[in-house]
mmCIF file with all atom_site columns, C-alpha atoms in Angstrom:
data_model
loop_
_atom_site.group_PDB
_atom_site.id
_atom_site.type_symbol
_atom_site.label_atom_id
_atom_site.label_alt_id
_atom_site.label_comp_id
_atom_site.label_asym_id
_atom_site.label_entity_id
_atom_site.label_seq_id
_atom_site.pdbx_PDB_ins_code
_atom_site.Cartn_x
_atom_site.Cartn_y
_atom_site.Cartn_z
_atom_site.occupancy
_atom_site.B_iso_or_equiv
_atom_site.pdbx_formal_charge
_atom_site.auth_seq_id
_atom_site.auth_comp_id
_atom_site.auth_asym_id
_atom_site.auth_atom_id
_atom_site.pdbx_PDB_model_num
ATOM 1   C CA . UNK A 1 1   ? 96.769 61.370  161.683 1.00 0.00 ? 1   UNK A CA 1
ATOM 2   C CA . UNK A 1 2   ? 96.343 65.014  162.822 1.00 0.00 ? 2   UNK A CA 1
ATOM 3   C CA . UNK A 1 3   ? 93.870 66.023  159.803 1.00 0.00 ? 3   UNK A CA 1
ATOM 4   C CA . UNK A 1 4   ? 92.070 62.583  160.364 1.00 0.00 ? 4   UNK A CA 1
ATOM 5   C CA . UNK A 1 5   ? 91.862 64.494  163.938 1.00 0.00 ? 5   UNK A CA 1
ATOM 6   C CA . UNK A 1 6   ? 90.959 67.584  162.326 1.00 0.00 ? 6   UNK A CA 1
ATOM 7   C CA . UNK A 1 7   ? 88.564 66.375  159.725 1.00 0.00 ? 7   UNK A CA 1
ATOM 8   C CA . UNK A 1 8   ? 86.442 64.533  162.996 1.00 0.00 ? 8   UNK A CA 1
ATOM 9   C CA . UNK A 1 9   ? 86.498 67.245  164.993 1.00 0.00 ? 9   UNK A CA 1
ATOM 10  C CA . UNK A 1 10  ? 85.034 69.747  162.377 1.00 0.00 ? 10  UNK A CA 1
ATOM 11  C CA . UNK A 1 11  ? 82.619 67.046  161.323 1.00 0.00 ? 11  UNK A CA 1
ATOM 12  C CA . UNK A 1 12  ? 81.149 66.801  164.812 1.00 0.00 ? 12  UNK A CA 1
ATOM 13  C CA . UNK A 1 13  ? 80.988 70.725  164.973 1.00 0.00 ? 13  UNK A CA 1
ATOM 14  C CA . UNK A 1 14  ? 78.854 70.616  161.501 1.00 0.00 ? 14  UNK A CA 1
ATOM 15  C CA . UNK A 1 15  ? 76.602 67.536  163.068 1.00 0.00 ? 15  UNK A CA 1
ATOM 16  C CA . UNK A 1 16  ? 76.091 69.530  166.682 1.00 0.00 ? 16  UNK A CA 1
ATOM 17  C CA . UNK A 1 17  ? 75.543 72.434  164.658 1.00 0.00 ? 17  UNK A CA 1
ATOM 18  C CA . UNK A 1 18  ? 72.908 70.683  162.082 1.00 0.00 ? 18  UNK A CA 1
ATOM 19  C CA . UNK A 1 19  ? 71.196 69.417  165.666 1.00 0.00 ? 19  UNK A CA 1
ATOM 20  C CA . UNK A 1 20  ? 71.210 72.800  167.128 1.00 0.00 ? 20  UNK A CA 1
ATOM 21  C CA . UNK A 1 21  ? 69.237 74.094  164.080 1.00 0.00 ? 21  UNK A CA 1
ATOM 22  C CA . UNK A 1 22  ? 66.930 71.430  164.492 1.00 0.00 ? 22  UNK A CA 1
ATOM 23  C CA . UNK A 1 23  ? 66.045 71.866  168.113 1.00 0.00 ? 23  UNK A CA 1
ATOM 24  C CA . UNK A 1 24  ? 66.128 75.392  167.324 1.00 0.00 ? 24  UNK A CA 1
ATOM 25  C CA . UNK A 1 25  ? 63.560 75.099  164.469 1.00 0.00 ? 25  UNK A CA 1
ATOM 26  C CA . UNK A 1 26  ? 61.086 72.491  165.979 1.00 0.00 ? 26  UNK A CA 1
ATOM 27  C CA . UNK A 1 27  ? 60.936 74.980  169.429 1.00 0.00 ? 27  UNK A CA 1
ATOM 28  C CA . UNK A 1 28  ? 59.435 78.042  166.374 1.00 0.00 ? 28  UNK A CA 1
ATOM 29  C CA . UNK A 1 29  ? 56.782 75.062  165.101 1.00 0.00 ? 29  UNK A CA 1
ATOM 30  C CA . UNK A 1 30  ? 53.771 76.385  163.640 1.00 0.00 ? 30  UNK A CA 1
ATOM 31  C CA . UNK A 1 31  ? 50.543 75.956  166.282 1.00 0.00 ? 31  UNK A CA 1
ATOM 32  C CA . UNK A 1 32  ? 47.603 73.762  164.586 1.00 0.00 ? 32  UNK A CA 1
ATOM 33  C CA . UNK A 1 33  ? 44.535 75.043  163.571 1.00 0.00 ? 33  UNK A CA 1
ATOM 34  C CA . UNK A 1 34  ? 41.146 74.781  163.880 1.00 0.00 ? 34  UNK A CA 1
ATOM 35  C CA . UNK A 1 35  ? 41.470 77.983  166.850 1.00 0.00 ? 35  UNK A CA 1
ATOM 36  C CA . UNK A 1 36  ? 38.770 78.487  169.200 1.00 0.00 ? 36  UNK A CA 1
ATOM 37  C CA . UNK A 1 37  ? 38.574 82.289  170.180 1.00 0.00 ? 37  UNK A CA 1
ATOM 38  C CA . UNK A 1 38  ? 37.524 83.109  173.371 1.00 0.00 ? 38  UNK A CA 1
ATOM 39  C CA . UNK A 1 39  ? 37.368 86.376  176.116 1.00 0.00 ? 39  UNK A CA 1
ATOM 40  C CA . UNK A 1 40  ? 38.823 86.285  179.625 1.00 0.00 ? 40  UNK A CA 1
ATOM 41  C CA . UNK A 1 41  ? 36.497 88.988  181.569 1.00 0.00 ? 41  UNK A CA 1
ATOM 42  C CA . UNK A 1 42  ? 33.832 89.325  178.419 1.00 0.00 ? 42  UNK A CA 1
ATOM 43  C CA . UNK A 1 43  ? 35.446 92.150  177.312 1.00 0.00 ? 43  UNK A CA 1
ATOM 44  C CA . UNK A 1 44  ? 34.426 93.256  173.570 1.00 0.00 ? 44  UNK A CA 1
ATOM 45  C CA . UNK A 1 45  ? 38.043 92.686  172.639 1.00 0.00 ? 45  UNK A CA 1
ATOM 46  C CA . UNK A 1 46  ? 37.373 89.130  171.462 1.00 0.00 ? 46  UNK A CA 1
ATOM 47  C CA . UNK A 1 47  ? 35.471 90.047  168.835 1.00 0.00 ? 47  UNK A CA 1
ATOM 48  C CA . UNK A 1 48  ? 38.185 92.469  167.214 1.00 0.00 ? 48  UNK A CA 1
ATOM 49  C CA . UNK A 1 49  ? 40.545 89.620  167.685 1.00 0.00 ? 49  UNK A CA 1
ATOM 50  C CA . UNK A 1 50  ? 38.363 87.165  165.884 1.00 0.00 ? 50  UNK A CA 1
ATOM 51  C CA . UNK A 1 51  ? 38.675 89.832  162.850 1.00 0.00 ? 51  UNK A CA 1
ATOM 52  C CA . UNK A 1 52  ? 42.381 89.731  163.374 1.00 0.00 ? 52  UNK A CA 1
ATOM 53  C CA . UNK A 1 53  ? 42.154 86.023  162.758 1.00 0.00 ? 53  UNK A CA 1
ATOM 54  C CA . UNK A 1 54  ? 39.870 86.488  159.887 1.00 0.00 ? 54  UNK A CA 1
ATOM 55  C CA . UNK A 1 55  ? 42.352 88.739  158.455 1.00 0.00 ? 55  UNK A CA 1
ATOM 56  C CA . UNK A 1 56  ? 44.904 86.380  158.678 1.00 0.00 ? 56  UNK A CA 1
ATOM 57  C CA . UNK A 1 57  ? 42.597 83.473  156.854 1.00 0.00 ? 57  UNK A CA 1
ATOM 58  C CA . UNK A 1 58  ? 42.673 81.647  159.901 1.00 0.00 ? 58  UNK A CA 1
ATOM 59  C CA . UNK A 1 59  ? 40.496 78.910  160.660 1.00 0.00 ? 59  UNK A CA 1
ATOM 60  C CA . UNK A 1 60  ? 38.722 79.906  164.022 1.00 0.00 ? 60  UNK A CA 1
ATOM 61  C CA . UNK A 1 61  ? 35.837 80.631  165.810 1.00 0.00 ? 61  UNK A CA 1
ATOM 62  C CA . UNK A 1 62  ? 34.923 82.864  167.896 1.00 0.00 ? 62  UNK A CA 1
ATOM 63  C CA . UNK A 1 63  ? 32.676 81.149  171.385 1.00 0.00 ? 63  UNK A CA 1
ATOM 64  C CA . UNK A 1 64  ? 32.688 83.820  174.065 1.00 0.00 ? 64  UNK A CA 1
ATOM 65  C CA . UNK A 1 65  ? 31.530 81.724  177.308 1.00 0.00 ? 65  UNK A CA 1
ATOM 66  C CA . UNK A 1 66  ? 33.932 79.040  176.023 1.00 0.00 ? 66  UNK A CA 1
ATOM 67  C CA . UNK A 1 67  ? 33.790 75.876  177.864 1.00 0.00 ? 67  UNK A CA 1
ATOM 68  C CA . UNK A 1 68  ? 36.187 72.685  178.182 1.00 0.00 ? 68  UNK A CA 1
ATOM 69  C CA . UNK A 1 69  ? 33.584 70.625  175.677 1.00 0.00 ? 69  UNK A CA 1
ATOM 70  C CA . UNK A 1 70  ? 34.101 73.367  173.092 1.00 0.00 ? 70  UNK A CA 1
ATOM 71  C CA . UNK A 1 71  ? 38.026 72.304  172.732 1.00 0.00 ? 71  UNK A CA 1
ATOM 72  C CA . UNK A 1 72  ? 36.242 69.008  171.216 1.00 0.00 ? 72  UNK A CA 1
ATOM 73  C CA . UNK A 1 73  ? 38.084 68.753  167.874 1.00 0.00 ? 73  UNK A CA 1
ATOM 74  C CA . UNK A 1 74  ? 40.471 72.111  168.556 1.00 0.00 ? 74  UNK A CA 1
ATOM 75  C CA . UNK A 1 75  ? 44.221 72.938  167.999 1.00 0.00 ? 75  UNK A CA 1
ATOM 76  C CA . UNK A 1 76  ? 44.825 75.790  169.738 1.00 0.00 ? 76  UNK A CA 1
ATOM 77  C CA . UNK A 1 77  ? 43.113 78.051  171.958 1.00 0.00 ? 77  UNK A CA 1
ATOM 78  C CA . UNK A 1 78  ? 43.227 82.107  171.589 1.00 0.00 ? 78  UNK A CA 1
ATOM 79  C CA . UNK A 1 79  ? 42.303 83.962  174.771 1.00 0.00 ? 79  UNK A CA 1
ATOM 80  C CA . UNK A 1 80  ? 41.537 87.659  175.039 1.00 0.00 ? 80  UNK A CA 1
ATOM 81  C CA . UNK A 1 81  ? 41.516 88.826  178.351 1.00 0.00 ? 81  UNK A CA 1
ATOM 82  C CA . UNK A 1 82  ? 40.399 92.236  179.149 1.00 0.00 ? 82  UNK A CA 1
ATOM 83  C CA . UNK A 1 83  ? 37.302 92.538  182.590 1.00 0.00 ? 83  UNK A CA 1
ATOM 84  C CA . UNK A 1 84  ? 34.207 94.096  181.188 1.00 0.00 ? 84  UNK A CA 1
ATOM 85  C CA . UNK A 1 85  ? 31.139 94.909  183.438 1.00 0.00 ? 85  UNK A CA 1
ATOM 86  C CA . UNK A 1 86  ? 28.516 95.737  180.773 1.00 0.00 ? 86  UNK A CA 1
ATOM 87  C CA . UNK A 1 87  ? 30.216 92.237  179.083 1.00 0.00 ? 87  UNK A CA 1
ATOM 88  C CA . UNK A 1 88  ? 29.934 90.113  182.208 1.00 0.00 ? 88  UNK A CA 1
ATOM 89  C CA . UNK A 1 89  ? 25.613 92.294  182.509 1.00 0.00 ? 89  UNK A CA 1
ATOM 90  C CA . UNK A 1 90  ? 25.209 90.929  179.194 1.00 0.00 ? 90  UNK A CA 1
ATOM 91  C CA . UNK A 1 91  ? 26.651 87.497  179.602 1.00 0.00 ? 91  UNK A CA 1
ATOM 92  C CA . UNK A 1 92  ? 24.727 87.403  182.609 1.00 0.00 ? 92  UNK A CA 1
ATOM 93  C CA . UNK A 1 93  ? 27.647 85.945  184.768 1.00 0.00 ? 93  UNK A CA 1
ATOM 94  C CA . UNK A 1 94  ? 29.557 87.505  187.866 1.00 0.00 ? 94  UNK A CA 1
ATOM 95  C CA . UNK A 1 95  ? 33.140 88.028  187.708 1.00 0.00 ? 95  UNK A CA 1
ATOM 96  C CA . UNK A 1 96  ? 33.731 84.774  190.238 1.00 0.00 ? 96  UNK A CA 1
ATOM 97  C CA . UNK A 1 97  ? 31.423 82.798  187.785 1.00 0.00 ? 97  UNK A CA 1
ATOM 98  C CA . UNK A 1 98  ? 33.627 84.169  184.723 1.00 0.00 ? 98  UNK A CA 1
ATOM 99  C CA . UNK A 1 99  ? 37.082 83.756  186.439 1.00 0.00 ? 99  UNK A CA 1
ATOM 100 C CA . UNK A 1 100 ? 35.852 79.878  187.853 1.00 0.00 ? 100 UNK A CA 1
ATOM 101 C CA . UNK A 1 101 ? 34.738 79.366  183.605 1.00 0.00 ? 101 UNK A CA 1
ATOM 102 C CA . UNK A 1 102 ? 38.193 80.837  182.748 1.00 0.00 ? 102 UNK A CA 1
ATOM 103 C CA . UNK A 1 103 ? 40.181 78.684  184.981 1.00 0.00 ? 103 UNK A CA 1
ATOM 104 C CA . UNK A 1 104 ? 38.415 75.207  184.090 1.00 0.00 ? 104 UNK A CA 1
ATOM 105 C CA . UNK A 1 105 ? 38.852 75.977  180.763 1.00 0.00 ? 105 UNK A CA 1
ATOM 106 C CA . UNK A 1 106 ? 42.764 76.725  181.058 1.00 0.00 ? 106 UNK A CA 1
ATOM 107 C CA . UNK A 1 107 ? 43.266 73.651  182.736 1.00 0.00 ? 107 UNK A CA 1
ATOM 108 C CA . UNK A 1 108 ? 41.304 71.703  180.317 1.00 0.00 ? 108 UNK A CA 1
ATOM 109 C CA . UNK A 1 109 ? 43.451 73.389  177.429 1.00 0.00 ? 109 UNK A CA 1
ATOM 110 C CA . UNK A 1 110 ? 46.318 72.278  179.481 1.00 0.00 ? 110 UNK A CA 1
ATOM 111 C CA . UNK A 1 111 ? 44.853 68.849  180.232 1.00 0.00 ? 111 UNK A CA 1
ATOM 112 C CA . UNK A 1 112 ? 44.405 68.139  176.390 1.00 0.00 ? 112 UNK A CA 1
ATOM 113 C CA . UNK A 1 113 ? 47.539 69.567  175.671 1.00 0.00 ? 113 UNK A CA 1
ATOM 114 C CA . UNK A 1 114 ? 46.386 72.249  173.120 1.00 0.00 ? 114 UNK A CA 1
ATOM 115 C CA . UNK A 1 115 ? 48.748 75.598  173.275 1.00 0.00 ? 115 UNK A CA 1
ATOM 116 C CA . UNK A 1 116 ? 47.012 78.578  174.803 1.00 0.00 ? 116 UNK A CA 1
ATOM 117 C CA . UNK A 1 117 ? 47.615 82.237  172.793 1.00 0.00 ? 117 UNK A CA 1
ATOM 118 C CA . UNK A 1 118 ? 46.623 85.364  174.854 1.00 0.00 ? 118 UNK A CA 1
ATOM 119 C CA . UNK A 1 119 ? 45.672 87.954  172.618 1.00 0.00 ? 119 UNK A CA 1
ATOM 120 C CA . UNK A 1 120 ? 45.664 91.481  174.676 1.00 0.00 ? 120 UNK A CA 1
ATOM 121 C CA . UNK A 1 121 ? 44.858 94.440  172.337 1.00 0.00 ? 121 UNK A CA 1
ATOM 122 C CA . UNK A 1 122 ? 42.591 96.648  175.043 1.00 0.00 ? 122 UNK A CA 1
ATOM 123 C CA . UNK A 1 123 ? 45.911 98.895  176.037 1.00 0.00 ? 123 UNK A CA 1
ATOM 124 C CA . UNK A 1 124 ? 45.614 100.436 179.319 1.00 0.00 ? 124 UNK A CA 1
ATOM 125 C CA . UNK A 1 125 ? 41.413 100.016 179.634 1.00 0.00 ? 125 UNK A CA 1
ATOM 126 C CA . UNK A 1 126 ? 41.758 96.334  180.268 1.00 0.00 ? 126 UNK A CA 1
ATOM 127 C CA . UNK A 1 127 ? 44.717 96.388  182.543 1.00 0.00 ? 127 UNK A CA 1
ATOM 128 C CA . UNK A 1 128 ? 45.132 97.046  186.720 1.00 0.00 ? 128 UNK A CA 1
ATOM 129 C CA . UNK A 1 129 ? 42.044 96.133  188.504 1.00 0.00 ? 129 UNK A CA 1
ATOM 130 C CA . UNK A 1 130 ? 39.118 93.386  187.719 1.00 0.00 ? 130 UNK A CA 1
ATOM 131 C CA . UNK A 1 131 ? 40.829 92.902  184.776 1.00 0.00 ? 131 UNK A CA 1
ATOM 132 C CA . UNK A 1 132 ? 44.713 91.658  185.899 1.00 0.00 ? 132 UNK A CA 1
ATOM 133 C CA . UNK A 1 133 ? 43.569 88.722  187.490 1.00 0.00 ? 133 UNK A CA 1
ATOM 134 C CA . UNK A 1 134 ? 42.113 88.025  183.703 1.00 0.00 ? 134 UNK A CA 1
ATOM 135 C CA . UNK A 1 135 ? 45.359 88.717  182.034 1.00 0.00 ? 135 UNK A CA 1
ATOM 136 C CA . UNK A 1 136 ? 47.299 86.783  184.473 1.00 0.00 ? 136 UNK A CA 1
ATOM 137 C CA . UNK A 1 137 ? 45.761 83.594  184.521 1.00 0.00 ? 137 UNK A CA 1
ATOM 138 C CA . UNK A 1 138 ? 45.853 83.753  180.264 1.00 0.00 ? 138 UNK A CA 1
ATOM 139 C CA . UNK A 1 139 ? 49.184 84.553  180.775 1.00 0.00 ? 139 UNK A CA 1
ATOM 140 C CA . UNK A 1 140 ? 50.359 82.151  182.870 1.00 0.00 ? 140 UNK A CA 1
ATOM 141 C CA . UNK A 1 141 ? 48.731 79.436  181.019 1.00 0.00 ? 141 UNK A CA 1
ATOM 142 C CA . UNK A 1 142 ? 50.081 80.881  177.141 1.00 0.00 ? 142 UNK A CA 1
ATOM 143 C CA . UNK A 1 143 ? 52.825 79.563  175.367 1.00 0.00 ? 143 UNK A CA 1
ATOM 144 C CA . UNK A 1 144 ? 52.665 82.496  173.040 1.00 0.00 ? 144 UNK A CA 1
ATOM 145 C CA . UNK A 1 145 ? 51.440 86.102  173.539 1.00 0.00 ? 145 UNK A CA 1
ATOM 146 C CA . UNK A 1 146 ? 50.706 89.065  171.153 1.00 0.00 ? 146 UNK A CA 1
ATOM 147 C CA . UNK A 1 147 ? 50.217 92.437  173.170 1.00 0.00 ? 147 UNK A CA 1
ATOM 148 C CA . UNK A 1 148 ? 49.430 95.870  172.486 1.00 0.00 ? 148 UNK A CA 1
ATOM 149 C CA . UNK A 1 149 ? 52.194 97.784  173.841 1.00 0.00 ? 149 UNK A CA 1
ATOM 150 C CA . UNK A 1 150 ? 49.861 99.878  176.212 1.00 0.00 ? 150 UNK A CA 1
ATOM 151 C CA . UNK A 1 151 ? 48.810 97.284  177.893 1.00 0.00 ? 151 UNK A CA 1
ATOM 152 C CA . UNK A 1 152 ? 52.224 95.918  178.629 1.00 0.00 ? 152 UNK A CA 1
ATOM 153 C CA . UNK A 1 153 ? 53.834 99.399  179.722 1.00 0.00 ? 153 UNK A CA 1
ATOM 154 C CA . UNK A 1 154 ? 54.552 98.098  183.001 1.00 0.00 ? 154 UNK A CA 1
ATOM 155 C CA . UNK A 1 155 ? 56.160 94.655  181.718 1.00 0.00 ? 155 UNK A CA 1
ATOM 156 C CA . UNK A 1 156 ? 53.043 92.697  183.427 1.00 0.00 ? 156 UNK A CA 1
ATOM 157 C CA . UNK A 1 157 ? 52.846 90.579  180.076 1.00 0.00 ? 157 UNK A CA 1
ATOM 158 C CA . UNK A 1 158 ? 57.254 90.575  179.449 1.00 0.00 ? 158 UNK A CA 1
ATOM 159 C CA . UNK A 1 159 ? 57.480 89.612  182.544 1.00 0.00 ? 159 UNK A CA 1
ATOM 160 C CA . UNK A 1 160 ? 55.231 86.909  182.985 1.00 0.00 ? 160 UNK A CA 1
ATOM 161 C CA . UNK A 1 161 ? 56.685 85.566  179.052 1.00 0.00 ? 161 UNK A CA 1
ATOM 162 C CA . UNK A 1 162 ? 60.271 85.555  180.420 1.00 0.00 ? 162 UNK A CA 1
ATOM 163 C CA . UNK A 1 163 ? 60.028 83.890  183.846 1.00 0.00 ? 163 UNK A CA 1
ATOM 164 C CA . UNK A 1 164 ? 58.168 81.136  181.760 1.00 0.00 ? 164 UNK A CA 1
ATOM 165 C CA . UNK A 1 165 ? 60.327 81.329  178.384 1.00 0.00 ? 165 UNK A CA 1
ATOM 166 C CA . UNK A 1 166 ? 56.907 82.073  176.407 1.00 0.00 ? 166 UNK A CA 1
ATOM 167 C CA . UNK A 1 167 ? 57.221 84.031  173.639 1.00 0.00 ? 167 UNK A CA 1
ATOM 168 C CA . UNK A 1 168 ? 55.412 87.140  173.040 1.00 0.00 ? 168 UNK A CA 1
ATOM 169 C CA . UNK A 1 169 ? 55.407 89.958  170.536 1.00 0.00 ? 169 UNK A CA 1
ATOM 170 C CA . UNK A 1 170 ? 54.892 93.942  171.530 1.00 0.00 ? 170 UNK A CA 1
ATOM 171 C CA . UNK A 1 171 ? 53.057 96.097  169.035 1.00 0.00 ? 171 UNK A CA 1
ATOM 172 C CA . UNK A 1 172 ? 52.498 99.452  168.895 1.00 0.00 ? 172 UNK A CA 1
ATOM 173 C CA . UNK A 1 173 ? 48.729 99.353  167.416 1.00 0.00 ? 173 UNK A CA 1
ATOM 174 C CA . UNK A 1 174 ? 45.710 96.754  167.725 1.00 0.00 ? 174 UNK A CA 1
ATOM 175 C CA . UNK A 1 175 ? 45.822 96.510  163.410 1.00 0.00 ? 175 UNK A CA 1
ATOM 176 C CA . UNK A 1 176 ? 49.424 95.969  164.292 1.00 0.00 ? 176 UNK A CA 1
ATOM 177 C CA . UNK A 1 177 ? 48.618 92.362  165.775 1.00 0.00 ? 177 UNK A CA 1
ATOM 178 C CA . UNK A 1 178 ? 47.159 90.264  163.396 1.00 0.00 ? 178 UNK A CA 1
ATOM 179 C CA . UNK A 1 179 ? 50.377 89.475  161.492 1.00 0.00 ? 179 UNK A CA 1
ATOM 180 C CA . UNK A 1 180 ? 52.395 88.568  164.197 1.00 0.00 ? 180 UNK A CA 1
ATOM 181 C CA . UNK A 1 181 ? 48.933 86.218  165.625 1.00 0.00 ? 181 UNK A CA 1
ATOM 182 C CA . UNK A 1 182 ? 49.538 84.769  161.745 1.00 0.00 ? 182 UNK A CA 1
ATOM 183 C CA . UNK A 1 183 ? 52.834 84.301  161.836 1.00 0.00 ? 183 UNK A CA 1
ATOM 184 C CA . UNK A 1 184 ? 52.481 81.763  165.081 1.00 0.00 ? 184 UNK A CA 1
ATOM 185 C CA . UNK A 1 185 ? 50.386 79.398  162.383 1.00 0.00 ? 185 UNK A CA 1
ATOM 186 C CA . UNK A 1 186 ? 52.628 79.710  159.085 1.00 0.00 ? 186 UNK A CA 1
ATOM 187 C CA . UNK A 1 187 ? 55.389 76.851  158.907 1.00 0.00 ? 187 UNK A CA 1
#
């Protein structure tokens, strides 16, 4: 009777194990593509980003003033944030029109349930000032985050990835980036 015991006991540590794994695998999924690329602040970042992704042979495009009918069709959206005033001139938005396009499309990436990325690679440039209220709201609306380490020397981006469990990888160099951005899509 005791190894019958035994035998059920170790059999129901393999099968909570086995689950474990499971749970543990299906939370590391791979995110969908087609990727729409977009900036947070018009920074010039977004393009180097889409070059990341190009490296990485993944299927995404780049729309810079991004809207909620561009997720029409998309998997997952990459956001760069980073506040550029020569990149808002050009766009020929102000930073309230850019943050208000930001926001609505968050929420409509949200709404549709498609994961959000942020992307930071501008270091130190496209941190403090106009630009943290860009990185925040990415942040706080990113399941997944890939950051230059610069731009994370205060913890801004760690600390935003741990109070909401998202996951986010540190490098030391903007080439550094695109593997760990292609690793989120591999399965």
């Amino acid at each position: 009777m005791k190894k019958i015991l035994g035998s059920l006991v170790i059999l129901t540590g393999l099968v909570l194990c086995g689950l474990a794994v499971s749970a543990q695998e299906e939370s590391k999924s791979a995110l969908e593509q087609p990727i729409l690329i977009t900036s947070a602040g018009q920074s010039a970042d977004v393009k180097l980003v889409g070059m990341l992704a190009k490296q990485q042979k993944l299927d995404a495009k780049i729309v810079e003033m991004a809207k909620p009918a561009d997720l029409e069709g998309i998997k997952t959206l990459i956001i760069v944030p980073g506040f550029s005033s020569k990149g808002l001139g050009a766009a020929g938005v102000s930073q309230k029109d850019e943050m208000d396009r930001v926001v609505a499309l968050l929420k409509a990436a949200t709404d549709k349930k498609v994961p959000v990325v942020t992307v930071h690679i501008g270091g130190t440039a496209r941190r403090g000032g106009q630009s943290d209220d860009f990185c925040k709201a990415s942040a706080d609306a990113s399941g997944h985050m890939v950051v230059v380490a610069q731009g994370d020397e205060d913890k801004f981006f760690t600390n935003i990835a741990t109070a909401k469990k998202a996951s986010i990888t540190v490098v030391t160099k903007i080439a550094e980036a695109g593997a760990p951005l292609g690793e989120l899509f591999k399965k």
